[in-house]
């Protein structure tokens, strides 16, 4: 079936799913040599026609409303930590298949991906595609990952990741030819293709020609032992994992398929990422992408990044700036040095209050699991006030749910029990029997303790603390006291798993723009890192070895629905499952969302093809990735 169309019992290709990108033989293109690489041609580089695949991915910019760009120049941006250099592999967003701006899965590194009822996936690589060092990218690179890394107990002691299992069984893997491989499962595996498109994908391919020298099966063990000792690593597996660094960009010697590559010995405060001369995308007039020659990522104190941005020190910036910085950014914009675009953030809610439904305290557990209590807390929040005070009215008050850009969106999901109605909130709390109060009006819990809620926060967001202050003011009117408690994210997760956490504040669902083809894992209790149901998620992740079996009917049903999605074979089935999941969230107020579609400032200086109206998110989105940063160019 097509990954874009999901037609049951049909075999279709997705190579032409989008008109904005297509494969064209090199012979039919008038390829142009990149000016920044021309001096190297004939020395350490072959001509461009020998560097790109036989059928490169041709990007029709005009069809997507963009311009044919010019090659050259550099993008300067600031990062708050040296390890954020890894974001270049997020923003570059070269994936086997990836999301386009319509949230369809389309081929990218692959020429084609053919799916048969999500049971058999045939991957067609591009003939002549090369790694950044000029070595061919072939089926051997996928075979090496699967057989010699993923199935190697020394390298992967936990076994195959979940997306490689269907009904807990691994696939049958076949190498068909030099550019074709196949993964086959008896049961459907709808997780497989979406996993390839993630911001941090699993990279089910590796540069075998480079990494084999560090692998016990292929390398010289004396040399491997010496290299491991020099790096103070325990064994060959530790050395291999150190050198096998597809995501973090810490090994500049590792060949890549991404648009920009880290330059060797570039320091720890200023990172230089130069264009990949073997990149697989070109425009319709024969220019090889990316247009930009290099990206410069400079480390700066996160607190001063907004000021440096305002001063015009960057060409592209969204990291470490937020809505609270808009005033100074707009002031700086008057100088004419840059523009500030406001992209809606794709999270289900910018701020979400999370009752811990697996809290250990029996009194709190009974209270928090009472639907009337969660609805009352939601009805007791003046979201319009929060929107005006924190976001100048730019956000959308409402629940933590899917956004209007999602094809699954319904107004009801956002609005259910989300209007400010203290009278109804008080009535619900009275109906629960929480009628006893202290002299100051604070209600009492069934065991006589005051209804005082400690809401733990990571301490990473002042906006969250400011929002809690506003929530606390209106909760007083319904007899509930709120006490924010700054903490740290790791401590909060430990307390959630142990059942000590009562309530927390966090951002909302990471993916607020899902389609039915995306797994609903954020919305169901299957992950132990979700603070609203950590113990249930831990139980699911560990097959019952740790955590707690769900014993609350909505949680049981959500888990059943997720398992149904995993074996579904049609779009209609997945749409039905998604809507039932979202309806449960709307009725149960599992998360108490505050404001969604808050705007992320994106500062742009002299760059073309950066959309004024974009989306900003992690998955799906990859920050700039979904908007194809390789198409940005200097104007």
Coordinates of C-alpha atoms in Angstrom, one line a residue:
X1 CA 0.0 0.0 0.0
X2 CA 1.1 3.6 -0.4
X3 CA 2.4 5.2 2.7
X4 CA 0.6 8.4 1.6
X5 CA -2.7 6.7 0.7
X6 CA -3.0 3.6 2.8
X7 CA -5.1 1.6 0.3
X8 CA -5.6 -1.9 1.8
X9 CA -4.5 -4.9 -0.2
X10 CA -2.9 -2.7 -2.8
X11 CA 0.7 -2.3 -3.8
X12 CA 1.5 1.3 -4.7
X13 CA 4.6 3.5 -5.0
X14 CA 5.0 6.8 -3.2
X15 CA 7.7 8.1 -5.4
X16 CA 5.4 10.6 -7.1
X17 CA 3.2 11.4 -4.0
X18 CA 4.2 15.0 -4.1
X19 CA 4.6 17.1 -7.3
X20 CA 7.3 19.3 -5.6
X21 CA 9.9 16.5 -5.8
X22 CA 10.5 13.8 -8.4
X23 CA 13.3 11.6 -9.8
X24 CA 14.8 12.6 -13.1
X25 CA 17.8 10.9 -14.8
X26 CA 21.0 12.9 -14.7
X27 CA 21.2 12.7 -18.5
X28 CA 18.0 14.8 -18.7
X29 CA 19.3 17.5 -16.5
X30 CA 21.7 20.3 -17.2
X31 CA 23.6 20.1 -14.0
X32 CA 25.6 23.1 -12.9
X33 CA 28.8 23.0 -10.9
X34 CA 28.5 24.6 -7.5
X35 CA 30.7 27.7 -7.4
X36 CA 31.9 26.9 -3.9
X37 CA 33.1 23.5 -5.1
X38 CA 34.4 24.3 -8.6
X39 CA 38.1 24.7 -7.5
X40 CA 38.0 21.2 -6.0
X41 CA 36.7 19.5 -9.2
X42 CA 39.5 17.6 -10.9
X43 CA 41.5 17.5 -7.7
X44 CA 39.7 15.8 -4.8
X45 CA 36.2 15.9 -6.4
X46 CA 34.7 14.5 -9.6
X47 CA 32.3 16.7 -11.6
X48 CA 28.8 17.2 -10.2
X49 CA 27.2 14.7 -12.7
X50 CA 29.4 12.0 -11.1
X51 CA 28.6 13.1 -7.6
X52 CA 24.8 13.1 -7.6
X53 CA 22.7 9.8 -8.0
X54 CA 21.8 8.6 -11.5
X55 CA 18.2 9.7 -10.6
X56 CA 18.6 12.5 -8.0
X57 CA 15.7 13.9 -6.1
X58 CA 14.7 16.9 -8.2
X59 CA 12.9 19.6 -6.2
X60 CA 10.4 21.8 -8.1
X61 CA 10.6 24.9 -6.0
X62 CA 8.3 26.9 -8.2
X63 CA 5.6 24.3 -7.9
X64 CA 5.7 24.7 -4.1
X65 CA 5.6 28.5 -4.3
X66 CA 9.4 29.1 -3.7
X67 CA 12.2 30.5 -5.7
X68 CA 15.1 29.0 -7.6
X69 CA 18.0 30.0 -5.3
X70 CA 21.6 30.9 -5.8
X71 CA 24.5 28.9 -4.3
X72 CA 26.9 30.2 -1.8
X73 CA 27.1 32.0 1.5
X74 CA 26.8 30.9 5.1
X75 CA 24.2 30.9 7.8
X76 CA 25.2 32.0 11.2
X77 CA 23.2 30.8 14.2
X78 CA 23.6 30.5 18.0
X79 CA 23.3 27.5 20.2
X80 CA 23.2 27.3 24.0
X81 CA 25.3 24.2 24.4
X82 CA 28.1 22.6 22.5
X83 CA 26.2 19.3 22.1
X84 CA 23.5 21.2 20.2
X85 CA 25.7 20.9 17.1
X86 CA 23.7 17.7 16.6
X87 CA 20.8 19.9 15.5
X88 CA 22.4 20.2 12.1
X89 CA 21.3 16.6 11.6
X90 CA 17.8 17.5 12.6
X91 CA 17.5 20.7 10.6
X92 CA 19.1 19.1 7.5
X93 CA 16.4 16.4 7.6
X94 CA 17.7 14.0 5.0
X95 CA 15.7 10.9 5.7
X96 CA 14.9 7.6 3.9
X97 CA 11.4 9.0 3.8
X98 CA 10.3 12.3 5.4
X99 CA 7.3 14.5 6.0
X100 CA 6.5 17.2 3.6
X101 CA 4.7 20.4 4.7
X102 CA 1.3 18.6 4.1
X103 CA 2.4 15.9 6.5
X104 CA 2.6 13.2 3.9
X105 CA 5.4 10.7 3.9
X106 CA 7.4 11.0 0.8
X107 CA 10.7 9.4 -0.5
X108 CA 13.9 11.3 0.1
X109 CA 17.1 9.3 0.4
X110 CA 15.1 6.4 -1.1
X111 CA 14.0 6.5 -4.7
X112 CA 10.9 4.6 -3.6
X113 CA 9.3 2.7 -0.8
X114 CA 6.7 0.1 -1.6
X115 CA 4.5 -1.2 1.2
X116 CA 2.2 -4.2 1.0
X117 CA -0.4 -3.9 3.8
X118 CA 2.4 -2.7 6.2
X119 CA 3.7 -6.3 6.3
X120 CA 6.3 -6.1 3.5
X121 CA 8.4 -3.0 2.8
X122 CA 10.7 -2.9 -0.2
X123 CA 13.2 -0.1 -0.1
X124 CA 14.7 1.1 -3.4
X125 CA 17.9 3.2 -3.1
X126 CA 19.0 5.7 -5.7
X127 CA 21.5 4.2 -8.1
X128 CA 24.8 6.0 -7.9
X129 CA 24.0 7.7 -4.6
X130 CA 27.2 8.3 -2.6
X131 CA 28.2 8.9 1.0
X132 CA 29.9 12.3 1.7
X133 CA 33.4 10.7 1.1
X134 CA 32.3 9.5 -2.4
X135 CA 31.8 5.8 -1.5
X136 CA 28.6 4.3 -3.0
X137 CA 25.5 4.1 -0.7
X138 CA 24.2 0.6 -1.3
X139 CA 22.1 -2.3 0.2
X140 CA 25.2 -3.4 2.1
X141 CA 24.9 -0.3 4.3
X142 CA 21.4 -1.4 5.4
X143 CA 22.4 -5.1 5.7
X144 CA 25.4 -4.1 7.9
X145 CA 23.1 -2.1 10.2
X146 CA 20.6 -4.9 10.6
X147 CA 22.7 -8.0 10.8
X148 CA 25.9 -6.6 12.3
X149 CA 24.6 -3.8 14.6
X150 CA 20.9 -4.2 15.4
X151 CA 21.2 -8.0 15.9
X152 CA 24.6 -7.9 17.7
X153 CA 24.1 -8.4 21.4
X154 CA 27.3 -6.6 22.3
X155 CA 26.2 -3.4 20.4
X156 CA 22.4 -3.7 21.1
X157 CA 22.0 -5.7 24.4
X158 CA 18.3 -4.7 24.6
X159 CA 17.6 -6.3 21.3
X160 CA 15.7 -4.9 18.3
X161 CA 13.8 -1.7 18.9
X162 CA 10.0 -1.7 19.0
X163 CA 9.6 -0.4 15.4
X164 CA 11.4 -3.5 14.1
X165 CA 9.0 -5.9 15.8
X166 CA 5.5 -6.8 14.7
X167 CA 3.6 -9.0 17.2
X168 CA 6.9 -9.1 19.1
X169 CA 8.6 -10.9 16.1
X170 CA 11.5 -9.6 14.0
X171 CA 11.3 -9.3 10.2
X172 CA 12.7 -11.5 7.5
X173 CA 15.4 -9.4 5.9
X174 CA 16.4 -9.8 2.2
X175 CA 19.0 -8.1 0.0
X176 CA 17.4 -8.2 -3.4
X177 CA 20.2 -6.4 -5.3
X178 CA 22.7 -3.6 -4.8
X179 CA 20.0 -1.0 -4.5
X180 CA 17.0 -3.0 -3.1
X181 CA 16.3 -4.5 0.3
X182 CA 13.1 -5.9 1.8
X183 CA 11.8 -6.2 5.4
X184 CA 8.9 -8.6 5.8
X185 CA 6.7 -9.3 8.9
X186 CA 3.7 -11.7 9.3
X187 CA 1.8 -9.0 11.2
X188 CA 1.3 -5.4 10.2
X189 CA 4.0 -3.0 11.3
X190 CA 2.7 0.6 10.9
X191 CA 5.5 1.9 13.1
X192 CA 8.2 1.2 10.5
X193 CA 7.8 4.0 8.0
X194 CA 6.9 6.9 10.4
X195 CA 10.0 6.0 12.4
X196 CA 12.2 6.7 9.4
X197 CA 10.9 10.3 9.3
X198 CA 11.5 11.3 12.9
X199 CA 13.6 14.2 13.9
X200 CA 16.0 11.7 15.5
X201 CA 15.5 8.7 13.3
X202 CA 17.0 5.3 13.9
X203 CA 19.3 5.5 10.9
X204 CA 18.7 1.9 9.7
X205 CA 21.8 2.3 7.4
X206 CA 25.4 2.9 8.3
X207 CA 28.6 3.6 6.3
X208 CA 29.8 0.0 6.4
X209 CA 33.0 0.8 4.5
X210 CA 34.1 3.1 7.4
X211 CA 32.6 1.4 10.5
X212 CA 33.7 -2.2 9.7
X213 CA 37.3 -1.3 10.8
X214 CA 35.9 -0.9 14.4
X215 CA 33.7 -4.1 14.3
X216 CA 35.0 -7.3 15.8
X217 CA 33.6 -9.3 12.9
X218 CA 35.6 -7.3 10.3
X219 CA 38.4 -5.3 11.9
X220 CA 41.9 -6.1 13.2
X221 CA 41.3 -6.9 16.9
X222 CA 44.8 -5.7 17.9
X223 CA 44.2 -2.4 16.2
X224 CA 40.8 -2.1 17.7
X225 CA 42.1 -2.9 21.2
X226 CA 44.8 -0.3 20.8
X227 CA 42.3 2.4 19.7
X228 CA 40.0 1.5 22.6
X229 CA 42.8 1.8 25.1
X230 CA 43.9 5.2 23.7
X231 CA 40.3 6.5 24.1
X232 CA 40.0 4.8 27.6
X233 CA 37.1 2.6 26.4
X234 CA 36.5 -0.8 27.8
X235 CA 36.1 -3.0 24.7
X236 CA 35.5 -3.1 21.0
X237 CA 31.7 -2.5 21.4
X238 CA 32.3 0.8 23.3
X239 CA 34.7 1.9 20.6
X240 CA 32.3 1.0 17.9
X241 CA 29.4 2.9 19.5
X242 CA 31.7 5.9 20.0
X243 CA 32.6 6.0 16.3
X244 CA 29.1 5.2 15.1
X245 CA 27.7 8.6 15.8
X246 CA 25.1 9.3 13.1
X247 CA 23.0 11.8 15.2
X248 CA 25.3 13.7 17.5
X249 CA 27.8 15.0 15.0
X250 CA 30.7 14.3 17.3
X251 CA 32.7 12.2 14.8
X252 CA 33.7 14.4 11.8
X253 CA 35.3 11.4 10.1
X254 CA 32.0 9.5 9.9
X255 CA 30.6 9.7 6.3
X256 CA 27.1 11.2 6.1
X257 CA 24.2 11.7 3.8
X258 CA 23.1 14.9 5.4
X259 CA 23.3 18.3 3.6
X260 CA 26.0 19.7 5.8
X261 CA 29.0 18.0 7.4
X262 CA 31.0 18.9 10.5
X263 CA 34.5 20.1 9.7
X264 CA 37.3 18.3 11.5
X265 CA 39.0 20.1 14.4
X266 CA 36.5 23.0 14.5
X267 CA 36.7 23.5 18.3
X268 CA 34.0 23.3 20.9
X269 CA 32.6 26.8 20.8
X270 CA 32.3 27.4 17.1
X271 CA 31.2 24.6 14.8
X272 CA 31.6 24.8 11.0
X273 CA 29.3 22.6 9.0
X274 CA 30.2 22.5 5.3
X275 CA 28.1 21.4 2.3
X276 CA 28.0 17.7 1.4
X277 CA 29.4 17.6 -2.2
X278 CA 27.6 14.3 -2.8
X279 CA 24.2 15.4 -1.7
X280 CA 21.3 13.8 -3.5
X281 CA 18.9 16.7 -4.1
X282 CA 19.0 19.2 -7.0
X283 CA 16.6 21.9 -8.3
X284 CA 14.9 21.9 -11.7
X285 CA 17.6 24.1 -13.4
X286 CA 20.4 21.8 -12.3
X287 CA 21.8 23.4 -9.1
X288 CA 22.9 20.9 -6.5
X289 CA 21.5 21.5 -3.0
X290 CA 22.0 22.7 -0.4
X291 CA 22.3 26.3 -1.7
X292 CA 24.1 27.4 1.4
X293 CA 27.8 26.6 1.5
X294 CA 28.2 26.3 5.3
X295 CA 26.4 26.7 8.6
X296 CA 28.2 28.3 11.5
X297 CA 26.9 27.3 14.9
X298 CA 28.4 29.4 17.7
X299 CA 27.9 28.5 21.4
X300 CA 26.6 31.4 23.6
X301 CA 25.0 31.8 27.0
X302 CA 21.3 31.0 26.4
X303 CA 20.4 34.1 28.5
X304 CA 22.1 36.5 26.0
X305 CA 21.1 34.8 22.8
X306 CA 17.9 37.0 22.5
X307 CA 20.1 40.2 22.8
X308 CA 22.6 38.9 20.3
X309 CA 19.8 38.0 17.9
X310 CA 18.4 41.5 18.3
X311 CA 21.8 42.9 17.5
X312 CA 21.8 41.2 14.2
X313 CA 24.5 38.7 14.9
X314 CA 22.6 35.8 13.3
X315 CA 21.1 34.9 9.9
X316 CA 18.6 32.3 11.2
X317 CA 17.5 31.9 14.8
X318 CA 14.7 30.1 16.7
X319 CA 16.7 28.2 19.3
X320 CA 16.9 29.9 22.7
X321 CA 14.4 32.6 21.9
X322 CA 10.7 32.6 22.7
X323 CA 7.5 34.6 22.7
X324 CA 8.6 36.7 25.6
X325 CA 11.4 38.1 23.4
X326 CA 9.1 39.3 20.7
X327 CA 9.1 42.9 21.9
X328 CA 12.9 43.3 21.7
X329 CA 13.1 41.4 18.4
X330 CA 10.5 43.7 16.9
X331 CA 12.5 46.7 18.1
X332 CA 15.6 45.3 16.4
X333 CA 13.6 44.5 13.3
X334 CA 13.1 48.3 12.8
X335 CA 16.8 48.6 12.0
X336 CA 16.1 46.6 8.8
X337 CA 18.7 44.0 9.6
X338 CA 16.3 41.1 9.9
X339 CA 12.7 40.0 9.9
X340 CA 10.9 38.1 12.7
X341 CA 8.4 35.5 11.5
X342 CA 5.9 34.0 14.0
X343 CA 5.4 30.3 13.5
X344 CA 2.8 28.5 15.6
X345 CA 4.3 25.8 17.8
X346 CA 3.0 22.4 17.0
X347 CA 2.6 21.1 20.6
X348 CA -0.8 20.2 21.8
X349 CA -0.5 22.9 24.4
X350 CA 2.3 25.3 25.3
X351 CA 1.7 24.6 29.0
X352 CA -0.2 21.7 30.4
X353 CA -1.0 20.7 34.0
X354 CA -0.6 17.0 34.5
X355 CA -2.4 15.2 37.4
X356 CA -0.5 12.0 38.1
X357 CA -3.0 9.2 37.8
X358 CA -0.6 6.7 39.2
X359 CA 0.2 8.6 42.4
X360 CA 0.8 6.3 45.4
X361 CA -1.1 8.2 48.0
X362 CA -4.5 6.4 48.1
X363 CA -6.5 9.6 48.9
X364 CA -4.9 11.6 46.2
X365 CA -5.3 8.7 43.8
X366 CA -9.0 8.4 44.3
X367 CA -9.5 12.2 44.0
X368 CA -7.3 12.6 40.9
X369 CA -9.0 9.7 39.1
X370 CA -12.4 11.2 39.7
X371 CA -13.4 12.8 36.4
X372 CA -15.3 15.5 38.2
X373 CA -12.2 16.7 39.9
X374 CA -10.1 17.1 36.8
X375 CA -13.0 18.8 35.0
X376 CA -13.4 21.2 38.0
X377 CA -9.8 22.2 37.9
X378 CA -10.0 22.8 34.2
X379 CA -13.2 24.9 34.5
X380 CA -11.5 26.9 37.3
X381 CA -8.8 28.3 35.0
X382 CA -9.2 31.7 33.2
X383 CA -7.4 30.8 30.0
X384 CA -8.3 34.0 28.3
X385 CA -6.5 35.9 31.0
X386 CA -3.4 33.7 30.7
X387 CA -3.4 34.2 27.0
X388 CA -3.6 38.0 27.3
X389 CA -1.0 38.2 30.0
X390 CA 1.6 35.8 28.7
X391 CA 1.0 35.7 25.0
X392 CA -0.7 39.1 24.1
X393 CA -3.7 37.1 22.9
X394 CA -1.8 35.3 20.1
X395 CA -2.5 31.8 21.5
X396 CA -5.5 29.6 21.4
X397 CA -7.1 28.9 24.9
X398 CA -8.2 25.3 25.3
X399 CA -7.3 21.8 26.0
X400 CA -4.0 19.9 25.3
X401 CA -5.1 18.1 22.1
X402 CA -4.6 18.1 18.4
X403 CA -4.4 21.5 16.7
X404 CA -6.4 23.0 13.8
X405 CA -3.6 22.0 11.3
X406 CA -4.2 18.3 12.1
X407 CA -6.8 16.5 9.9
X408 CA -8.0 14.9 13.1
X409 CA -9.0 18.3 14.7
X410 CA -12.5 19.0 16.1
X411 CA -13.4 22.1 18.0
X412 CA -15.0 19.9 20.6
X413 CA -11.6 18.4 21.5
X414 CA -10.1 21.8 22.3
X415 CA -13.2 23.3 24.0
X416 CA -14.5 20.5 26.2
X417 CA -14.5 21.7 29.9
X418 CA -12.1 24.4 29.0
X419 CA -14.2 27.5 29.4
X420 CA -13.9 29.6 32.6
X421 CA -16.8 28.6 34.8
X422 CA -16.1 28.8 38.5
X423 CA -19.7 28.1 39.4
X424 CA -19.7 24.8 37.6
X425 CA -16.3 23.9 39.0
X426 CA -17.6 24.5 42.5
X427 CA -20.7 22.5 41.9
X428 CA -18.6 19.5 40.7
X429 CA -16.3 19.6 43.7
X430 CA -19.4 19.8 46.0
X431 CA -20.9 16.8 44.1
X432 CA -17.7 14.9 45.0
X433 CA -18.4 15.5 48.6
X434 CA -15.5 17.9 49.1
X435 CA -17.7 20.4 50.9
X436 CA -15.7 20.8 54.1
X437 CA -13.5 23.9 54.2
X438 CA -11.0 25.7 56.3
X439 CA -11.7 29.2 57.6
X440 CA -9.8 30.6 54.6
X441 CA -12.1 28.8 52.2
X442 CA -9.7 26.0 51.3
X443 CA -11.5 22.7 50.8
X444 CA -10.5 19.6 52.7
X445 CA -9.6 16.2 51.3
X446 CA -11.6 13.2 52.5
X447 CA -9.0 12.5 55.2
X448 CA -9.1 16.1 56.5
X449 CA -5.9 17.4 54.8
X450 CA -6.3 20.7 53.1
X451 CA -6.8 20.6 49.3
X452 CA -3.4 22.0 48.6
X453 CA -1.8 20.9 45.4
X454 CA 2.0 21.0 45.0
X455 CA 2.6 21.3 41.2
X456 CA 6.2 20.4 40.4
X457 CA 8.0 22.2 37.6
X458 CA 11.3 21.6 35.9
X459 CA 12.5 25.2 36.5
X460 CA 13.4 25.5 32.9
X461 CA 10.5 27.8 31.9
X462 CA 9.5 31.1 33.6
X463 CA 6.3 31.1 31.5
X464 CA 5.2 27.9 33.3
X465 CA 5.7 29.4 36.7
X466 CA 4.0 32.6 35.6
X467 CA 1.0 30.6 34.3
X468 CA 0.8 28.7 37.6
X469 CA 0.6 31.9 39.5
X470 CA -2.4 33.0 37.4
X471 CA -4.0 29.5 37.8
X472 CA -3.5 29.7 41.5
X473 CA -5.5 32.9 41.8
X474 CA -8.6 31.5 40.2
X475 CA -8.3 28.1 41.9
X476 CA -8.6 29.9 45.2
X477 CA -12.2 30.8 44.2
X478 CA -13.1 27.1 44.0
X479 CA -11.4 26.2 47.3
X480 CA -8.1 24.8 45.9
X481 CA -4.7 26.1 46.9
X482 CA -1.8 25.7 44.4
X483 CA 1.9 25.7 45.4
X484 CA 4.5 25.6 42.6
X485 CA 7.6 23.6 43.4
X486 CA 10.7 24.1 41.2
X487 CA 12.5 20.9 40.6
X488 CA 14.5 19.2 37.8
X489 CA 13.2 17.0 35.0
X490 CA 15.1 13.9 36.0
X491 CA 13.9 14.2 39.6
X492 CA 10.3 14.7 38.5
X493 CA 10.5 11.5 36.4
X494 CA 11.9 9.5 39.3
X495 CA 9.2 10.8 41.5
X496 CA 6.5 10.0 39.0
X497 CA 7.8 6.4 38.6
X498 CA 7.9 6.0 42.4
X499 CA 4.4 7.4 42.8
X500 CA 5.5 10.4 44.9
X501 CA 4.6 13.1 42.3
X502 CA 1.0 14.4 42.7
X503 CA 0.9 16.9 39.9
X504 CA 3.3 18.6 37.5
X505 CA 3.5 21.3 34.8
X506 CA 5.0 20.5 31.4
X507 CA 4.5 21.4 27.8
X508 CA 1.7 19.6 26.1
X509 CA 1.7 16.7 23.6
X510 CA 4.7 16.9 21.4
X511 CA 2.8 16.1 18.3
X512 CA -0.2 18.4 18.1
X513 CA -0.5 17.9 14.3
X514 CA -0.9 14.2 13.8
X515 CA -2.5 12.4 10.9
X516 CA -4.1 9.0 11.4
X517 CA -1.0 7.4 9.9
X518 CA 1.2 8.6 12.8
X519 CA 1.3 6.4 15.9
X520 CA -0.7 7.7 18.8
X521 CA 1.9 6.8 21.4
X522 CA 1.9 10.3 23.1
X523 CA -1.8 10.0 23.8
X524 CA -1.8 6.5 25.4
X525 CA -0.1 5.1 28.5
X526 CA 2.7 3.2 26.8
X527 CA 5.7 5.2 27.8
X528 CA 7.3 5.6 31.2
X529 CA 8.5 9.1 30.7
X530 CA 5.0 10.6 30.7
X531 CA 4.4 12.3 34.1
X532 CA 0.6 11.8 34.0
X533 CA 0.8 8.0 34.0
X534 CA 4.5 7.0 34.4
X535 CA 3.9 3.8 36.2
X536 CA 1.4 2.5 33.6
X537 CA 3.7 3.5 30.8
X538 CA 6.6 1.7 32.5
X539 CA 4.5 -1.4 32.8
X540 CA 3.8 -1.4 29.1
X541 CA 7.4 -0.7 28.1
X542 CA 8.8 -3.5 30.3
X543 CA 6.0 -6.1 29.5
X544 CA 4.9 -6.0 33.1
X545 CA 8.3 -6.4 34.8
X546 CA 8.1 -3.0 36.5
X547 CA 5.5 -0.3 36.8
X548 CA 1.8 -0.8 37.5
X549 CA -0.9 -2.6 35.4
X550 CA -3.6 -0.1 34.4
X551 CA -6.6 -0.4 36.6
X552 CA -8.5 2.7 35.5
X553 CA -11.0 2.1 32.7
X554 CA -10.0 5.0 30.4
X555 CA -6.4 3.9 30.6
X556 CA -7.2 0.3 29.9
X557 CA -9.2 1.4 26.8
X558 CA -6.5 3.7 25.6
X559 CA -4.0 0.9 25.7
X560 CA -6.4 -1.4 23.8
X561 CA -6.8 1.3 21.2
X562 CA -3.1 1.6 20.7
X563 CA -2.7 -2.1 20.3
X564 CA -5.6 -2.0 17.7
X565 CA -3.7 0.8 15.8
X566 CA -0.6 -1.4 15.7
X567 CA -2.4 -4.1 13.8
X568 CA -4.7 -1.9 11.7
X569 CA -4.4 -2.1 8.0
X570 CA -6.5 0.7 6.7
X571 CA -6.7 4.5 7.0
X572 CA -10.4 4.2 8.0
X573 CA -9.5 2.0 10.9
X574 CA -6.8 4.4 12.1
X575 CA -9.0 7.4 11.8
X576 CA -11.6 5.7 14.0
X577 CA -9.0 4.7 16.6
X578 CA -7.5 8.2 16.7
X579 CA -10.9 9.8 17.2
X580 CA -11.9 7.5 20.0
X581 CA -8.5 8.3 21.7
X582 CA -9.1 12.0 21.3
X583 CA -12.7 11.7 22.6
X584 CA -11.5 10.0 25.7
X585 CA -9.0 12.8 26.4
X586 CA -11.7 15.4 25.8
X587 CA -14.2 13.7 28.2
X588 CA -11.7 12.8 30.9
X589 CA -9.5 16.0 30.9
X590 CA -6.5 13.8 31.4
X591 CA -4.2 16.7 30.7
X592 CA -5.3 20.2 31.7
X593 CA -4.0 22.2 28.8
X594 CA -3.9 26.0 28.9
X595 CA -2.9 27.7 25.6
X596 CA -1.9 26.2 22.2
X597 CA -0.6 27.6 19.0
X598 CA 1.7 30.0 20.8
X599 CA 4.0 31.7 18.3
X600 CA 7.7 30.8 18.0
X601 CA 9.8 33.7 16.8
X602 CA 12.0 32.8 13.8
X603 CA 14.5 35.5 13.0
X604 CA 15.6 35.6 9.4
X605 CA 18.3 37.9 7.8
X606 CA 18.7 38.0 4.1
X607 CA 17.5 34.5 3.4
X608 CA 15.1 33.3 0.7
X609 CA 12.7 30.4 0.8
X610 CA 12.1 30.6 4.6
X611 CA 8.3 30.5 4.9
X612 CA 6.7 33.5 6.7
X613 CA 4.0 31.0 7.9
X614 CA 5.5 27.8 9.0
X615 CA 5.1 25.3 11.8
X616 CA 7.7 24.8 14.6
X617 CA 7.9 21.5 16.3
X618 CA 10.1 18.5 17.0
X619 CA 8.1 15.5 15.7
X620 CA 6.9 15.9 13.1
X621 CA 8.7 19.0 12.0
X622 CA 12.4 18.7 12.9
X623 CA 12.3 22.5 13.6
X624 CA 13.4 23.9 10.2
X625 CA 13.7 20.4 8.7
X626 CA 10.1 20.0 7.4
X627 CA 10.6 23.4 5.6
X628 CA 13.7 22.1 3.9
X629 CA 16.6 24.2 5.1
X630 CA 18.7 22.9 2.2
X631 CA 16.4 25.1 0.0
X632 CA 17.2 28.3 1.9
X633 CA 19.5 30.7 0.2
X634 CA 21.3 34.1 0.7
X635 CA 19.5 37.0 -1.0

